[in-house]
Amino acid sequence: MRTGLIDTWVGNPADVGPMYPFVGYEVPLFVVCIVLWIAYTIWQIKHENATYADELDQLAEAGSLVSTIEREGGNS
């Protein structure tokens, strides 16, 4: 039974050639992934802080937060 390009298991595996694409690019791809992860994390934090500030401003204007607390019976 044949399962690919390997006819025999006797020999040097380096003679077969690369077993996956982009051999030798592991470190640069790892660095790219780390940079993208850090950039995404910074963007996510900024976006969440902006959303939080907007929601806080909406709740603070016209006393809507206080009126909601009073309406729900929060003055116990």
Coordinates of C-alpha atoms in Angstrom, one line a residue:
M1 CA 0.0 0.0 0.0
R2 CA 1.4 3.4 -1.0
T3 CA 0.5 6.5 1.0
G4 CA 2.2 9.3 -0.9
L5 CA 5.6 10.1 -2.5
I6 CA 7.6 7.9 0.0
D7 CA 8.4 4.5 -1.5
T8 CA 10.6 3.3 1.3
W9 CA 11.4 4.4 4.9
V10 CA 15.1 3.6 4.5
G11 CA 17.1 6.8 3.8
N12 CA 17.6 10.3 4.9
P13 CA 14.4 12.3 5.4
A14 CA 16.2 15.5 4.3
D15 CA 16.5 14.0 0.8
V16 CA 12.7 14.0 0.5
G17 CA 12.5 17.8 0.7
P18 CA 10.3 20.1 2.6
M19 CA 7.3 18.4 4.3
Y20 CA 5.2 21.7 4.5
P21 CA 5.1 25.0 2.7
F22 CA 7.2 28.1 3.7
V23 CA 10.0 26.1 5.3
G24 CA 12.4 28.5 6.9
Y25 CA 9.8 31.3 7.5
E26 CA 8.8 30.2 10.9
V27 CA 10.5 33.0 12.9
P28 CA 9.4 35.9 10.6
L29 CA 5.8 34.6 10.6
F30 CA 5.9 34.3 14.4
V31 CA 7.1 37.9 14.7
V32 CA 4.4 39.0 12.3
C33 CA 1.8 37.2 14.4
I34 CA 3.0 38.8 17.6
V35 CA 3.0 42.3 16.1
L36 CA -0.5 41.8 14.8
W37 CA -1.7 40.4 18.1
I38 CA -0.3 43.5 20.0
A39 CA -1.8 45.9 17.4
Y40 CA -5.2 44.2 17.7
T41 CA -5.0 44.3 21.5
I42 CA -4.2 48.0 21.5
W43 CA -7.0 48.7 19.0
Q44 CA -9.5 46.6 21.1
I45 CA -8.6 48.4 24.3
K46 CA -9.0 51.9 22.7
H47 CA -12.3 50.8 21.1
E48 CA -13.7 49.5 24.4
N49 CA -12.6 52.6 26.3
A50 CA -14.3 54.8 23.7
T51 CA -17.5 52.8 23.8
Y52 CA -17.4 52.9 27.6
A53 CA -16.9 56.7 27.7
D54 CA -19.8 57.2 25.2
E55 CA -22.2 55.0 27.3
L56 CA -21.1 56.8 30.5
D57 CA -21.8 60.2 28.8
Q58 CA -25.2 59.0 27.7
L59 CA -26.1 57.8 31.2
A60 CA -24.8 61.0 32.9
E61 CA -26.7 63.5 30.8
A62 CA -30.0 64.8 32.1
G63 CA -29.7 62.6 35.2
S64 CA -30.9 59.5 33.5
L65 CA -28.8 57.3 35.7
V66 CA -30.2 58.8 38.9
S67 CA -33.8 58.6 37.6
T68 CA -33.3 55.0 36.7
I69 CA -31.9 54.1 40.1
E70 CA -34.8 55.9 41.8
R71 CA -37.3 54.3 39.6
E72 CA -35.9 50.8 40.3
G73 CA -36.1 51.5 44.1
G74 CA -32.4 51.7 44.7
N75 CA -32.7 54.1 47.6
S76 CA -33.2 51.4 50.3

